[in-house]
PDB file of C-alpha atoms in Angstrom:
ATOM      1  CA  MET A   2     -63.268  90.962 -58.241  1.00  0.00           C
ATOM      2  CA  MET A   3     -59.685  89.453 -58.338  1.00  0.00           C
ATOM      3  CA  PRO A   4     -58.872  86.677 -55.894  1.00  0.00           C
ATOM      4  CA  SER A   5     -56.263  87.609 -52.897  1.00  0.00           C
ATOM      5  CA  ILE A   6     -52.904  86.357 -53.099  1.00  0.00           C
ATOM      6  CA  GLY A   7     -53.200  84.067 -50.117  1.00  0.00           C
ATOM      7  CA  ALA A   8     -56.293  82.247 -51.839  1.00  0.00           C
ATOM      8  CA  SER A   9     -54.786  81.944 -55.155  1.00  0.00           C
ATOM      9  CA  PHE A  10     -51.691  80.398 -53.511  1.00  0.00           C
ATOM     10  CA  ALA A  11     -53.883  77.827 -51.787  1.00  0.00           C
ATOM     11  CA  PHE A  12     -55.852  76.946 -54.877  1.00  0.00           C
ATOM     12  CA  ARG A  13     -52.646  76.433 -56.943  1.00  0.00           C
ATOM     13  CA  THR A  14     -51.073  74.263 -53.985  1.00  0.00           C
ATOM     14  CA  LEU A  15     -54.144  71.957 -54.098  1.00  0.00           C
ATOM     15  CA  LEU A  16     -54.280  71.913 -57.785  1.00  0.00           C
ATOM     16  CA  ILE A  17     -50.461  70.672 -57.513  1.00  0.00           C
ATOM     17  CA  LEU A  18     -51.497  68.082 -55.109  1.00  0.00           C
ATOM     18  CA  LEU A  19     -54.164  66.609 -57.104  1.00  0.00           C
ATOM     19  CA  MET A  20     -52.078  66.631 -60.256  1.00  0.00           C
ATOM     20  CA  VAL A  21     -49.265  64.880 -58.611  1.00  0.00           C
ATOM     21  CA  GLY A  22     -50.204  63.064 -55.384  1.00  0.00           C
ATOM     22  CA  GLY A  23     -53.543  61.372 -56.853  1.00  0.00           C
ATOM     23  CA  PRO A  24     -51.524  59.380 -59.772  1.00  0.00           C
ATOM     24  CA  VAL A  25     -48.788  58.489 -57.513  1.00  0.00           C
ATOM     25  CA  THR A  26     -51.095  56.967 -54.920  1.00  0.00           C
ATOM     26  CA  TYR A  27     -53.125  55.099 -57.780  1.00  0.00           C
ATOM     27  CA  ALA A  28     -50.218  53.799 -59.675  1.00  0.00           C
ATOM     28  CA  ALA A  29     -48.954  52.247 -56.271  1.00  0.00           C
ATOM     29  CA  ALA A  30     -52.176  50.529 -55.886  1.00  0.00           C
ATOM     30  CA  LEU A  31     -52.305  48.826 -59.168  1.00  0.00           C
ATOM     31  CA  THR A  32     -48.707  47.649 -58.710  1.00  0.00           C
ATOM     32  CA  GLU A  33     -49.268  46.042 -55.246  1.00  0.00           C
ATOM     33  CA  PRO A  34     -49.536  42.417 -55.722  1.00  0.00           C
ATOM     34  CA  LYS A  35     -52.883  40.712 -54.836  1.00  0.00           C
ATOM     35  CA  ARG A  36     -52.808  38.348 -51.634  1.00  0.00           C
ATOM     36  CA  PRO A  37     -55.286  35.466 -51.245  1.00  0.00           C
ATOM     37  CA  PRO A  38     -57.745  35.506 -48.257  1.00  0.00           C
ATOM     38  CA  GLN A  39     -56.449  34.204 -45.220  1.00  0.00           C
ATOM     39  CA  THR A  40     -57.193  30.476 -44.490  1.00  0.00           C
ATOM     40  CA  GLU A  41     -58.240  29.226 -40.906  1.00  0.00           C
ATOM     41  CA  LEU A  42     -54.762  27.613 -40.615  1.00  0.00           C
ATOM     42  CA  GLN A  43     -53.216  31.091 -41.404  1.00  0.00           C
ATOM     43  CA  LYS A  44     -55.187  32.665 -38.897  1.00  0.00           C
ATOM     44  CA  ASP A  45     -54.053  30.485 -36.088  1.00  0.00           C
ATOM     45  CA  GLY A  46     -50.428  31.429 -37.093  1.00  0.00           C
ATOM     46  CA  GLN A  47     -49.913  28.106 -39.376  1.00  0.00           C
ATOM     47  CA  THR A  48     -48.374  28.436 -42.912  1.00  0.00           C
ATOM     48  CA  PRO A  49     -49.918  26.661 -45.763  1.00  0.00           C
ATOM     49  CA  ASN A  50     -47.060  24.178 -46.168  1.00  0.00           C
ATOM     50  CA  ASP A  51     -47.625  22.822 -42.576  1.00  0.00           C
ATOM     51  CA  GLY A  52     -47.897  19.233 -42.537  1.00  0.00           C
ATOM     52  CA  MET A  53     -46.685  18.599 -46.310  1.00  0.00           C
ATOM     53  CA  ASP A  54     -43.204  17.516 -45.174  1.00  0.00           C
ATOM     54  CA  ASP A  55     -45.162  14.161 -43.893  1.00  0.00           C
ATOM     55  CA  PRO A  56     -45.409  11.877 -46.485  1.00  0.00           C
ATOM     56  CA  ASP A  57     -48.468  10.001 -45.239  1.00  0.00           C
ATOM     57  CA  ALA A  58     -50.303  13.461 -45.170  1.00  0.00           C
ATOM     58  CA  ALA A  59     -49.153  13.959 -48.727  1.00  0.00           C
ATOM     59  CA  GLU A  60     -50.573  10.425 -49.846  1.00  0.00           C
ATOM     60  CA  ASP A  61     -53.747  11.080 -47.930  1.00  0.00           C
ATOM     61  CA  SER A  62     -54.449  14.410 -49.907  1.00  0.00           C
ATOM     62  CA  ALA A  63     -53.540  12.927 -53.202  1.00  0.00           C
ATOM     63  CA  GLU A  64     -56.065  14.037 -56.039  1.00  0.00           C
ATOM     64  CA  ASP A  65     -56.730  12.187 -59.233  1.00  0.00           C
ATOM     65  CA  PRO A  66     -54.935  14.229 -62.223  1.00  0.00           C
ATOM     66  CA  ALA A  67     -57.612  13.204 -64.522  1.00  0.00           C
ATOM     67  CA  THR A  68     -60.650  14.270 -62.273  1.00  0.00           C
ATOM     68  CA  GLY A  69     -59.223  16.539 -59.552  1.00  0.00           C
ATOM     69  CA  LEU A  70     -61.353  14.539 -57.101  1.00  0.00           C
ATOM     70  CA  PRO A  71     -59.466  13.105 -53.917  1.00  0.00           C
ATOM     71  CA  MET A  72     -57.849   9.697 -54.517  1.00  0.00           C
ATOM     72  CA  PRO A  73     -59.751   6.662 -51.986  1.00  0.00           C
ATOM     73  CA  ASP A  74     -57.984   5.806 -49.134  1.00  0.00           C
ATOM     74  CA  SER A  75     -55.486   3.325 -49.231  1.00  0.00           C
ATOM     75  CA  LEU A  76     -56.892  -0.319 -48.519  1.00  0.00           C
ATOM     76  CA  ILE A  77     -53.657  -0.943 -46.622  1.00  0.00           C
ATOM     77  CA  ASP A  78     -53.761   0.234 -42.696  1.00  0.00           C
ATOM     78  CA  LYS A  79     -50.261   1.769 -41.944  1.00  0.00           C
ATOM     79  CA  ASN A  80     -50.884   1.274 -38.268  1.00  0.00           C
ATOM     80  CA  ALA A  81     -52.283  -2.236 -38.500  1.00  0.00           C
ATOM     81  CA  LYS A  82     -49.020  -3.658 -37.206  1.00  0.00           C
ATOM     82  CA  ASP A  83     -49.168  -1.424 -34.157  1.00  0.00           C
ATOM     83  CA  ASN A  84     -53.040  -1.701 -33.629  1.00  0.00           C
ATOM     84  CA  ALA A  85     -53.086  -5.808 -34.042  1.00  0.00           C
ATOM     85  CA  GLY A  86     -54.039  -7.830 -31.117  1.00  0.00           C
ATOM     86  CA  PRO A  87     -52.173 -10.989 -30.189  1.00  0.00           C
ATOM     87  CA  ALA A  88     -52.153 -13.522 -32.969  1.00  0.00           C
ATOM     88  CA  VAL A  89     -54.909 -15.923 -32.974  1.00  0.00           C
ATOM     89  CA  ASP A  90     -54.372 -19.571 -34.481  1.00  0.00           C
ATOM     90  CA  ASP A  91     -57.657 -20.474 -36.384  1.00  0.00           C
ATOM     91  CA  HIS A  92     -56.233 -24.120 -36.349  1.00  0.00           C
ATOM     92  CA  SER A  93     -58.512 -26.324 -33.822  1.00  0.00           C
ATOM     93  CA  ASP A  94     -56.915 -29.762 -34.386  1.00  0.00           C
ATOM     94  CA  ILE A  95     -55.280 -31.062 -31.403  1.00  0.00           C
ATOM     95  CA  PRO A  96     -52.391 -33.221 -31.849  1.00  0.00           C
ATOM     96  CA  VAL A  97     -52.319 -36.983 -30.976  1.00  0.00           C
ATOM     97  CA  GLU A  98     -50.022 -37.686 -28.295  1.00  0.00           C
ATOM     98  CA  ILE A  99     -48.279 -41.303 -28.436  1.00  0.00           C
ATOM     99  CA  ILE A 100     -47.728 -43.091 -24.989  1.00  0.00           C
ATOM    100  CA  LEU A 101     -45.625 -46.057 -24.998  1.00  0.00           C
ATOM    101  CA  ASP A 102     -45.078 -46.374 -21.283  1.00  0.00           C
ATOM    102  CA  PRO A 103     -48.083 -47.679 -19.503  1.00  0.00           C
ATOM    103  CA  ALA A 104     -46.352 -45.855 -16.265  1.00  0.00           C
ATOM    104  CA  LEU A 105     -47.184 -42.592 -17.953  1.00  0.00           C
ATOM    105  CA  LEU A 106     -50.836 -43.060 -18.163  1.00  0.00           C
ATOM    106  CA  PRO A 107     -53.011 -41.669 -15.483  1.00  0.00           C
ATOM    107  CA  ALA A 108     -54.049 -43.813 -12.545  1.00  0.00           C
ATOM    108  CA  PRO A 109     -57.482 -44.551 -13.485  1.00  0.00           C
ATOM    109  CA  VAL A 110     -56.691 -45.493 -16.930  1.00  0.00           C
ATOM    110  CA  GLN A 111     -53.796 -47.793 -15.689  1.00  0.00           C
ATOM    111  CA  LYS A 112     -56.142 -49.514 -13.507  1.00  0.00           C
ATOM    112  CA  LEU A 113     -58.668 -50.396 -16.120  1.00  0.00           C
ATOM    113  CA  ARG A 114     -56.172 -51.151 -18.650  1.00  0.00           C
ATOM    114  CA  VAL A 115     -54.589 -53.840 -16.108  1.00  0.00           C
ATOM    115  CA  ALA A 116     -58.067 -55.237 -15.349  1.00  0.00           C
ATOM    116  CA  LEU A 117     -58.604 -55.782 -18.719  1.00  0.00           C
ATOM    117  CA  VAL A 118     -55.469 -57.522 -19.467  1.00  0.00           C
ATOM    118  CA  GLU A 119     -56.179 -59.688 -16.537  1.00  0.00           C
ATOM    119  CA  ALA A 120     -59.696 -60.785 -17.732  1.00  0.00           C
ATOM    120  CA  ALA A 121     -58.432 -61.482 -21.283  1.00  0.00           C
ATOM    121  CA  ALA A 122     -55.659 -63.345 -20.154  1.00  0.00           C
ATOM    122  CA  SER A 123     -57.885 -65.587 -17.776  1.00  0.00           C
ATOM    123  CA  GLY A 124     -59.576 -67.088 -20.968  1.00  0.00           C
ATOM    124  CA  ASP A 125     -62.841 -66.356 -19.449  1.00  0.00           C
ATOM    125  CA  VAL A 126     -64.988 -63.541 -21.480  1.00  0.00           C
ATOM    126  CA  GLU A 127     -67.329 -63.301 -18.748  1.00  0.00           C
ATOM    127  CA  ARG A 128     -64.693 -61.334 -16.812  1.00  0.00           C
ATOM    128  CA  LEU A 129     -65.046 -58.576 -19.080  1.00  0.00           C
ATOM    129  CA  ARG A 130     -68.609 -57.931 -18.002  1.00  0.00           C
ATOM    130  CA  PRO A 131     -67.746 -56.158 -14.904  1.00  0.00           C
ATOM    131  CA  LEU A 132     -65.589 -53.811 -16.526  1.00  0.00           C
ATOM    132  CA  LEU A 133     -68.271 -52.677 -18.993  1.00  0.00           C
ATOM    133  CA  GLY A 134     -70.148 -49.281 -19.007  1.00  0.00           C
ATOM    134  CA  ASP A 135     -73.616 -48.684 -17.061  1.00  0.00           C
ATOM    135  CA  ALA A 136     -76.881 -47.944 -18.921  1.00  0.00           C
ATOM    136  CA  LYS A 137     -75.936 -44.133 -18.441  1.00  0.00           C
ATOM    137  CA  GLU A 138     -72.279 -44.505 -20.068  1.00  0.00           C
ATOM    138  CA  PRO A 139     -72.498 -47.779 -22.020  1.00  0.00           C
ATOM    139  CA  THR A 140     -69.207 -49.370 -23.581  1.00  0.00           C
ATOM    140  CA  GLN A 141     -69.709 -49.075 -27.269  1.00  0.00           C
ATOM    141  CA  ILE A 142     -69.202 -52.477 -28.918  1.00  0.00           C
ATOM    142  CA  ALA A 143     -69.464 -52.102 -32.521  1.00  0.00           C
ATOM    143  CA  ILE A 144     -68.354 -55.320 -34.477  1.00  0.00           C
ATOM    144  CA  GLY A 145     -70.939 -56.144 -37.369  1.00  0.00           C
ATOM    145  CA  ASP A 146     -74.283 -57.258 -36.279  1.00  0.00           C
ATOM    146  CA  ALA A 147     -73.882 -58.151 -32.695  1.00  0.00           C
ATOM    147  CA  PRO A 148     -76.307 -59.162 -30.374  1.00  0.00           C
ATOM    148  CA  GLU A 149     -77.503 -56.849 -27.685  1.00  0.00           C
ATOM    149  CA  ASP A 150     -75.444 -58.502 -25.054  1.00  0.00           C
ATOM    150  CA  PRO A 151     -72.136 -57.101 -25.556  1.00  0.00           C
ATOM    151  CA  ILE A 152     -70.405 -60.478 -24.294  1.00  0.00           C
ATOM    152  CA  LEU A 153     -72.523 -62.619 -26.612  1.00  0.00           C
ATOM    153  CA  GLY A 154     -71.180 -59.959 -29.623  1.00  0.00           C
ATOM    154  CA  ILE A 155     -67.780 -60.526 -28.649  1.00  0.00           C
ATOM    155  CA  LYS A 156     -68.368 -64.335 -28.794  1.00  0.00           C
ATOM    156  CA  SER A 157     -70.212 -64.278 -32.070  1.00  0.00           C
ATOM    157  CA  ILE A 158     -67.170 -62.608 -34.036  1.00  0.00           C
ATOM    158  CA  SER A 159     -64.699 -64.827 -32.545  1.00  0.00           C
ATOM    159  CA  GLY A 160     -63.014 -67.950 -34.399  1.00  0.00           C
ATOM    160  CA  ASP A 161     -63.997 -70.066 -31.284  1.00  0.00           C
ATOM    161  CA  PRO A 162     -67.372 -70.334 -29.433  1.00  0.00           C
ATOM    162  CA  ASP A 163     -65.792 -69.058 -26.358  1.00  0.00           C
ATOM    163  CA  GLY A 164     -64.465 -65.929 -27.550  1.00  0.00           C
ATOM    164  CA  ARG A 165     -60.964 -66.547 -26.776  1.00  0.00           C
ATOM    165  CA  GLU A 166     -59.400 -65.492 -30.093  1.00  0.00           C
ATOM    166  CA  ILE A 167     -60.894 -62.021 -29.340  1.00  0.00           C
ATOM    167  CA  LEU A 168     -59.329 -62.430 -25.998  1.00  0.00           C
ATOM    168  CA  ALA A 169     -56.010 -63.021 -27.534  1.00  0.00           C
ATOM    169  CA  ILE A 170     -56.534 -60.012 -29.683  1.00  0.00           C
ATOM    170  CA  MET A 171     -57.240 -57.790 -26.789  1.00  0.00           C
ATOM    171  CA  LEU A 172     -54.364 -58.655 -25.140  1.00  0.00           C
ATOM    172  CA  ASP A 173     -52.024 -57.904 -28.154  1.00  0.00           C
ATOM    173  CA  ILE A 174     -53.497 -54.513 -28.510  1.00  0.00           C
ATOM    174  CA  LEU A 175     -53.448 -53.517 -24.909  1.00  0.00           C
ATOM    175  CA  SER A 176     -49.660 -54.570 -25.256  1.00  0.00           C
ATOM    176  CA  THR A 177     -48.865 -51.745 -27.621  1.00  0.00           C
ATOM    177  CA  GLY A 178     -48.711 -48.085 -26.717  1.00  0.00           C
ATOM    178  CA  ALA A 179     -51.790 -45.712 -26.533  1.00  0.00           C
ATOM    179  CA  ALA A 180     -52.538 -42.695 -28.766  1.00  0.00           C
ATOM    180  CA  LEU A 181     -54.187 -39.619 -26.396  1.00  0.00           C
ATOM    181  CA  VAL A 182     -56.829 -38.100 -28.517  1.00  0.00           C
ATOM    182  CA  ASP A 183     -58.776 -35.046 -27.829  1.00  0.00           C
ATOM    183  CA  LYS A 184     -56.366 -34.247 -25.085  1.00  0.00           C
ATOM    184  CA  GLY A 185     -57.724 -31.467 -22.629  1.00  0.00           C
ATOM    185  CA  THR A 186     -61.381 -31.830 -23.861  1.00  0.00           C
ATOM    186  CA  PRO A 187     -64.491 -33.741 -22.336  1.00  0.00           C
ATOM    187  CA  ASN A 188     -63.608 -36.446 -24.936  1.00  0.00           C
ATOM    188  CA  GLU A 189     -60.279 -37.166 -23.955  1.00  0.00           C
ATOM    189  CA  THR A 190     -59.511 -40.940 -24.842  1.00  0.00           C
ATOM    190  CA  TYR A 191     -56.666 -43.131 -24.434  1.00  0.00           C
ATOM    191  CA  VAL A 192     -56.635 -45.567 -27.665  1.00  0.00           C
ATOM    192  CA  TRP A 193     -54.975 -48.759 -28.165  1.00  0.00           C
ATOM    193  CA  PRO A 194     -53.047 -49.574 -30.483  1.00  0.00           C
ATOM    194  CA  TYR A 195     -51.403 -46.260 -31.082  1.00  0.00           C
ATOM    195  CA  PHE A 196     -51.611 -47.190 -34.860  1.00  0.00           C
ATOM    196  CA  ALA A 197     -55.047 -46.189 -35.015  1.00  0.00           C
ATOM    197  CA  GLU A 198     -54.171 -42.826 -34.823  1.00  0.00           C
ATOM    198  CA  LYS A 199     -50.832 -42.641 -36.727  1.00  0.00           C
ATOM    199  CA  SER A 200     -49.907 -42.797 -40.478  1.00  0.00           C
ATOM    200  CA  LEU A 201     -48.928 -46.409 -41.251  1.00  0.00           C
ATOM    201  CA  ASP A 202     -46.803 -44.968 -43.853  1.00  0.00           C
ATOM    202  CA  LYS A 203     -44.743 -43.252 -41.314  1.00  0.00           C
ATOM    203  CA  LEU A 204     -44.094 -46.372 -38.992  1.00  0.00           C
ATOM    204  CA  SER A 205     -40.546 -47.299 -38.036  1.00  0.00           C
ATOM    205  CA  PRO A 206     -39.153 -50.694 -38.620  1.00  0.00           C
ATOM    206  CA  PRO A 207     -39.610 -51.581 -34.976  1.00  0.00           C
ATOM    207  CA  GLU A 208     -43.357 -50.313 -34.952  1.00  0.00           C
ATOM    208  CA  ILE A 209     -44.221 -52.367 -38.181  1.00  0.00           C
ATOM    209  CA  VAL A 210     -43.068 -55.524 -36.356  1.00  0.00           C
ATOM    210  CA  GLU A 211     -45.082 -54.536 -33.533  1.00  0.00           C
ATOM    211  CA  LEU A 212     -48.145 -53.893 -36.040  1.00  0.00           C
ATOM    212  CA  TYR A 213     -47.365 -57.397 -37.548  1.00  0.00           C
ATOM    213  CA  ARG A 214     -48.284 -58.907 -33.942  1.00  0.00           C
ATOM    214  CA  ILE A 215     -51.868 -57.793 -34.423  1.00  0.00           C
ATOM    215  CA  VAL A 216     -52.203 -58.244 -38.262  1.00  0.00           C
ATOM    216  CA  THR A 217     -50.475 -59.868 -41.138  1.00  0.00           C
ATOM    217  CA  ALA A 218     -48.531 -57.973 -43.771  1.00  0.00           C
ATOM    218  CA  ALA A 219     -51.253 -58.465 -46.315  1.00  0.00           C
ATOM    219  CA  ASP A 220     -53.554 -56.736 -43.978  1.00  0.00           C
ATOM    220  CA  VAL A 221     -51.323 -53.910 -43.556  1.00  0.00           C
ATOM    221  CA  VAL A 222     -51.391 -53.523 -47.507  1.00  0.00           C
ATOM    222  CA  ASP A 223     -54.831 -53.323 -47.408  1.00  0.00           C
ATOM    223  CA  MET A 224     -55.080 -50.588 -44.539  1.00  0.00           C
ATOM    224  CA  LYS A 225     -52.792 -48.451 -46.619  1.00  0.00           C
ATOM    225  CA  GLU A 226     -55.212 -48.679 -49.519  1.00  0.00           C
ATOM    226  CA  PHE A 227     -58.029 -48.098 -47.364  1.00  0.00           C
ATOM    227  CA  GLY A 228     -56.278 -45.007 -45.747  1.00  0.00           C
ATOM    228  CA  GLY A 229     -55.514 -46.084 -42.071  1.00  0.00           C
ATOM    229  CA  TYR A 230     -55.735 -48.770 -39.525  1.00  0.00           C
ATOM    230  CA  ASN A 231     -59.076 -50.387 -39.512  1.00  0.00           C
ATOM    231  CA  PHE A 232     -58.805 -53.519 -37.316  1.00  0.00           C
ATOM    232  CA  TYR A 233     -59.892 -53.767 -33.716  1.00  0.00           C
ATOM    233  CA  ARG A 234     -59.098 -50.964 -30.890  1.00  0.00           C
ATOM    234  CA  ILE A 235     -59.852 -50.216 -27.465  1.00  0.00           C
ATOM    235  CA  GLY A 236     -60.786 -46.871 -25.815  1.00  0.00           C
ATOM    236  CA  ILE A 237     -60.754 -45.928 -22.351  1.00  0.00           C
ATOM    237  CA  SER A 238     -61.452 -42.368 -20.929  1.00  0.00           C
ATOM    238  CA  ALA A 239     -59.403 -40.287 -18.776  1.00  0.00           C
ATOM    239  CA  ASP A 240     -61.418 -41.229 -15.809  1.00  0.00           C
ATOM    240  CA  GLY A 241     -60.924 -44.950 -16.320  1.00  0.00           C
ATOM    241  CA  LYS A 242     -63.995 -45.866 -18.125  1.00  0.00           C
ATOM    242  CA  TRP A 243     -64.286 -48.220 -21.015  1.00  0.00           C
ATOM    243  CA  LYS A 244     -65.428 -46.460 -23.790  1.00  0.00           C
ATOM    244  CA  PHE A 245     -65.589 -48.668 -26.833  1.00  0.00           C
ATOM    245  CA  PHE A 246     -64.248 -51.996 -28.358  1.00  0.00           C
ATOM    246  CA  VAL A 247     -64.565 -51.640 -32.149  1.00  0.00           C
ATOM    247  CA  ALA A 248     -63.511 -52.459 -35.565  1.00  0.00           C
ATOM    248  CA  GLY A 249     -63.173 -50.555 -38.840  1.00  0.00           C
ATOM    249  CA  ASP A 250     -62.099 -46.940 -39.226  1.00  0.00           C
TER     250      ASP A 250
END
């Protein structure tokens, strides 16, 4: 039975569409460029190059060309300057202050210094006894193998039996300026002579003359070889207590 004209026309039309339309659609699919899958950044509306203009970001994401692995973080913290706290000075040494004018000493220190000067000028070593510290805070008398009694100890090192040579030395020492050591601490002390806390190589000519009133030029040479002043010295605390009368370094 021959097909009808309508059916034959429909069949031919379908055949043409299959022969023409199919290949065209297939060719278009082959030539369409492949697109990589979207990243999370692209889904949020950002492009893959976002942030690459930041040199720090590029540096942080750098890879080792040999291994392809991320490079380790830089040891230099670029924000260290901004994040750093106030500078801390690790140095704990407290500079020594030289006081040449007795009027600038604290009142308790001035009072004891005057009392020591008056006792020494009297020629009676026993007048030093009331000025010594008590059992709780004794005055350190370190001058060789001194007896337990500090006054007898002072007499034992004097060139005369009455201790007057030491009294004269005390007068000379207290006539110089004082060095304030450990300022602002519980051990704050005023030390005579100030040479005890100053480099002998840095003394001015007038200071050297003042030092020669206490020791000889030969003694100063020996002190420089030793490394500093090592003759007698007197220490008074900031609250006016006699802390020590010692010799040596």
